[in-house]
Amino acid sequence: MVPVIEAKDLVKTFRKTFHAVDGVSLTLERGKFYAVMGHSGSGKTTLLQILGLLDDASSGSILVNGKDVSHLKEKEKAQIRRDTIGFVFQAYYLNPKLKAYENVMLPMYVNPKMAKGLKERAKELLTQLGLEERTDHYPKQMSGGEQQRVAIARALANDPDCIFADEPTGNLDEENERLVFDALKRLSQSGKCVLVVSHNEAVREYADSLLLMEKGKLKEADGREA
């Protein structure tokens, strides 16, 4: 099976000399939970943004479902992001004036493949994440953990191949971080590719592949290059 994302020799350079990402190659497959850990400033968020086509590498290539996307125009990259990758961030970025199901519906409005049944799909996704009693609630009426699960449901709205999560438990207590990691793990077990960038040591027990980022370089937990 063709990997969802295959990166080769990625480099991201700032100020001509600082390599935030330094020669990273990585293959991401469906049905696996990948965790990238590292100190603040190690380059892990920059790597996630490059893999998610939110930022461009200075050099190297990225294949998405076997297609080289490195030199595509921004509009074409946006369509690939829409169809292939769902994003979850430390801040939930929910619209405070919209109910939970309405927040989940937002990505579907820009996807012609999701022309009908948007409300029903949004509520179904929230139910799958244990929020069936919160579908009509506004963000301020929900806990941090519930808001983050709404954000996960929103990331799933367009049925992407991958879920990329950047410090998804950074604002949560221990109980809610477990609920969020459990939800992400179930997604990988259902066939999604899940990539989590985190400082949280708890992510280790969920990862099928644990990767460590240091000074822009990526290694497997046993010290081998990824």
Coordinates of C-alpha atoms in Angstrom, one line a residue:
M1 CA 0.0 0.0 0.0
V2 CA 1.2 3.5 -0.9
P3 CA 2.1 5.5 2.2
V4 CA -0.2 8.5 3.0
I5 CA 2.8 10.8 3.3
E6 CA 6.4 10.2 2.4
A7 CA 9.0 12.9 3.1
K8 CA 12.6 12.8 1.8
D9 CA 15.5 14.9 3.0
L10 CA 13.4 17.8 4.4
V11 CA 15.4 20.9 5.4
K12 CA 13.9 24.1 6.7
T13 CA 16.4 26.9 7.1
F14 CA 15.9 30.3 8.8
R15 CA 18.3 33.2 8.6
K16 CA 20.4 31.2 6.1
T17 CA 22.2 29.2 8.8
F18 CA 19.7 27.9 11.3
H19 CA 18.2 24.5 10.3
A20 CA 14.9 24.1 12.2
V21 CA 14.5 20.8 10.2
D22 CA 17.7 19.2 9.1
G23 CA 17.6 16.3 6.6
V24 CA 14.4 14.6 7.8
S25 CA 13.0 11.6 5.9
L26 CA 9.8 10.0 7.2
T27 CA 7.1 7.6 6.0
L28 CA 3.6 7.8 7.5
E29 CA 1.2 4.9 6.9
R30 CA -2.5 4.4 7.5
G31 CA -3.5 2.7 10.8
K32 CA -0.5 3.9 12.8
F33 CA -0.1 6.3 15.7
Y34 CA 3.1 8.3 15.4
A35 CA 4.4 10.4 18.2
V36 CA 7.1 13.0 17.9
M37 CA 8.7 14.2 21.1
G38 CA 11.4 16.8 21.8
H39 CA 12.3 19.9 23.7
S40 CA 10.9 23.2 22.9
G41 CA 12.7 24.6 19.8
S42 CA 13.7 21.2 18.6
G43 CA 11.8 21.6 15.3
K44 CA 8.9 19.2 15.8
T45 CA 6.1 21.8 15.2
T46 CA 8.0 23.1 12.2
L47 CA 8.2 19.5 10.9
L48 CA 4.5 18.9 11.4
Q49 CA 3.6 22.1 9.6
I50 CA 5.8 21.1 6.6
L51 CA 4.3 17.6 6.5
G52 CA 0.8 19.1 6.7
L53 CA 1.5 21.5 3.8
L54 CA 1.1 24.6 6.1
D55 CA 4.7 25.6 5.4
D56 CA 7.2 25.0 2.7
A57 CA 10.5 23.2 3.2
S58 CA 13.7 24.9 2.0
S59 CA 14.6 21.7 0.2
G60 CA 13.5 18.1 0.0
S61 CA 10.3 16.5 -1.2
I62 CA 6.9 15.4 0.1
L63 CA 4.7 12.8 -1.6
V64 CA 1.0 12.6 -0.6
N65 CA -0.6 9.3 -1.6
G66 CA 2.3 8.9 -4.1
K67 CA 2.0 12.3 -5.6
D68 CA 4.9 14.8 -5.3
V69 CA 3.3 18.0 -3.9
S70 CA 6.5 19.9 -3.2
H71 CA 6.0 22.4 -6.1
L72 CA 2.2 22.7 -6.3
K73 CA 0.5 26.0 -6.1
E74 CA -1.1 27.1 -2.8
K75 CA -4.6 26.5 -4.1
E76 CA -3.7 22.9 -5.0
K77 CA -2.1 22.3 -1.6
A78 CA -5.2 23.7 0.1
Q79 CA -7.3 21.1 -1.7
I80 CA -4.9 18.3 -0.6
R81 CA -5.1 19.5 3.0
R82 CA -8.8 19.7 2.9
D83 CA -9.1 16.1 1.6
T84 CA -6.2 14.4 3.3
I85 CA -5.2 16.0 6.6
G86 CA -7.2 17.1 9.6
F87 CA -5.5 19.4 12.2
V88 CA -5.9 19.5 15.9
F89 CA -4.0 22.2 17.9
Q90 CA -3.3 23.0 21.5
A91 CA -5.7 25.9 21.4
Y92 CA -9.0 24.5 20.3
Y93 CA -9.9 27.4 17.9
L94 CA -13.6 26.9 18.2
N95 CA -15.9 29.7 17.2
P96 CA -17.5 30.8 20.5
K97 CA -20.7 31.9 18.7
L98 CA -21.3 28.5 17.2
K99 CA -22.6 25.3 18.8
A100 CA -20.5 22.2 18.9
Y101 CA -22.1 20.6 15.8
E102 CA -21.9 23.9 13.9
N103 CA -18.1 24.1 14.6
V104 CA -17.7 20.6 13.2
M105 CA -19.7 21.5 10.1
L106 CA -17.4 24.4 9.1
P107 CA -14.8 22.4 7.1
M108 CA -17.6 20.6 5.2
Y109 CA -18.9 23.9 3.8
V110 CA -15.8 24.2 1.6
N111 CA -15.8 20.6 0.4
P112 CA -18.1 19.9 -2.6
K113 CA -18.0 16.2 -1.7
M114 CA -19.9 17.0 1.5
A115 CA -23.0 18.7 -0.1
K116 CA -25.7 17.0 2.0
G117 CA -26.3 15.8 5.5
L118 CA -23.7 18.1 7.1
K119 CA -25.6 18.5 10.4
E120 CA -26.2 14.7 10.7
R121 CA -22.6 13.9 10.0
A122 CA -21.4 16.5 12.5
K123 CA -23.6 15.1 15.2
E124 CA -22.5 11.5 14.4
L125 CA -18.8 12.5 14.7
L126 CA -19.5 14.1 18.1
T127 CA -21.3 11.1 19.3
Q128 CA -18.4 8.8 18.3
L129 CA -16.2 11.0 20.5
G130 CA -18.6 10.7 23.5
L131 CA -20.2 14.1 23.1
E132 CA -23.7 13.2 22.2
E133 CA -25.1 15.3 25.0
R134 CA -22.9 18.3 24.0
T135 CA -23.8 18.7 20.4
D136 CA -26.0 21.8 21.0
H137 CA -23.7 23.4 23.5
Y138 CA -21.5 26.4 22.9
P139 CA -17.7 26.2 23.7
K140 CA -18.1 28.2 26.9
Q141 CA -20.5 25.5 28.2
M142 CA -17.9 22.7 27.8
S143 CA -14.8 21.7 29.6
G144 CA -11.4 21.9 28.0
G145 CA -11.3 18.2 27.2
E146 CA -14.8 18.4 25.6
Q147 CA -13.7 21.4 23.5
Q148 CA -10.7 19.5 22.3
R149 CA -12.8 16.5 21.3
V150 CA -15.0 18.9 19.4
A151 CA -11.8 20.0 17.6
I152 CA -11.0 16.4 16.8
A153 CA -14.5 15.9 15.4
R154 CA -14.0 19.0 13.3
A155 CA -10.6 17.6 12.0
L156 CA -12.5 14.4 11.0
A157 CA -15.3 16.3 9.2
N158 CA -14.0 15.7 5.7
D159 CA -12.9 12.1 6.4
P160 CA -9.1 12.7 5.9
D161 CA -6.5 10.0 5.8
C162 CA -4.4 11.7 8.5
I163 CA -4.9 13.5 11.8
F164 CA -2.1 15.8 12.8
A165 CA -2.2 17.0 16.4
D166 CA 0.2 19.6 17.8
E167 CA 0.3 19.5 21.6
P168 CA -3.3 18.4 21.8
T169 CA -3.3 17.9 25.6
G170 CA -1.2 20.9 26.5
N171 CA -4.1 22.7 28.1
L172 CA -5.8 19.7 29.7
D173 CA -5.7 17.9 33.1
E174 CA -4.7 14.3 33.4
E175 CA -8.1 12.8 33.0
N176 CA -8.9 14.8 29.9
E177 CA -5.5 14.2 28.3
R178 CA -6.3 10.5 28.6
L179 CA -9.6 10.9 26.9
V180 CA -8.0 12.8 24.1
F181 CA -5.2 10.3 23.6
D182 CA -7.7 7.4 23.8
A183 CA -9.8 9.1 21.0
L184 CA -6.7 9.6 18.8
K185 CA -5.6 6.0 19.4
R186 CA -9.0 4.7 18.4
L187 CA -8.7 6.7 15.2
S188 CA -5.4 5.1 14.3
Q189 CA -6.9 1.7 15.1
S190 CA -9.8 2.5 12.7
G191 CA -7.3 3.1 9.8
K192 CA -6.4 6.7 10.1
C193 CA -2.8 7.9 10.2
V194 CA -2.3 9.8 13.4
L195 CA 0.7 12.1 14.0
V196 CA 1.0 13.7 17.4
V197 CA 3.6 16.3 18.4
S198 CA 3.8 16.4 22.2
H199 CA 5.9 17.1 25.3
N200 CA 3.6 14.8 27.2
E201 CA 5.3 11.6 28.4
A202 CA 2.0 9.9 28.4
V203 CA 1.9 9.8 24.6
R204 CA 4.6 7.1 24.7
E205 CA 2.2 4.4 25.7
Y206 CA -0.1 5.2 22.7
A207 CA 2.5 5.4 20.0
D208 CA 3.1 2.6 17.5
S209 CA 6.2 4.6 16.4
L210 CA 8.0 6.9 18.9
L211 CA 10.2 9.5 17.2
L212 CA 12.5 12.0 19.0
M213 CA 13.4 15.4 17.5
E214 CA 16.6 17.2 18.5
K215 CA 18.2 20.2 16.9
G216 CA 16.2 19.6 13.7
K217 CA 17.1 15.9 13.3
L218 CA 14.6 13.1 13.8
K219 CA 15.4 9.7 15.3
E220 CA 13.5 6.7 16.4
A221 CA 13.4 6.2 20.2
D222 CA 16.2 3.6 20.0
G223 CA 18.5 6.2 18.5
R224 CA 18.3 5.1 14.9
E225 CA 17.6 7.7 12.3
A226 CA 13.9 7.7 11.3

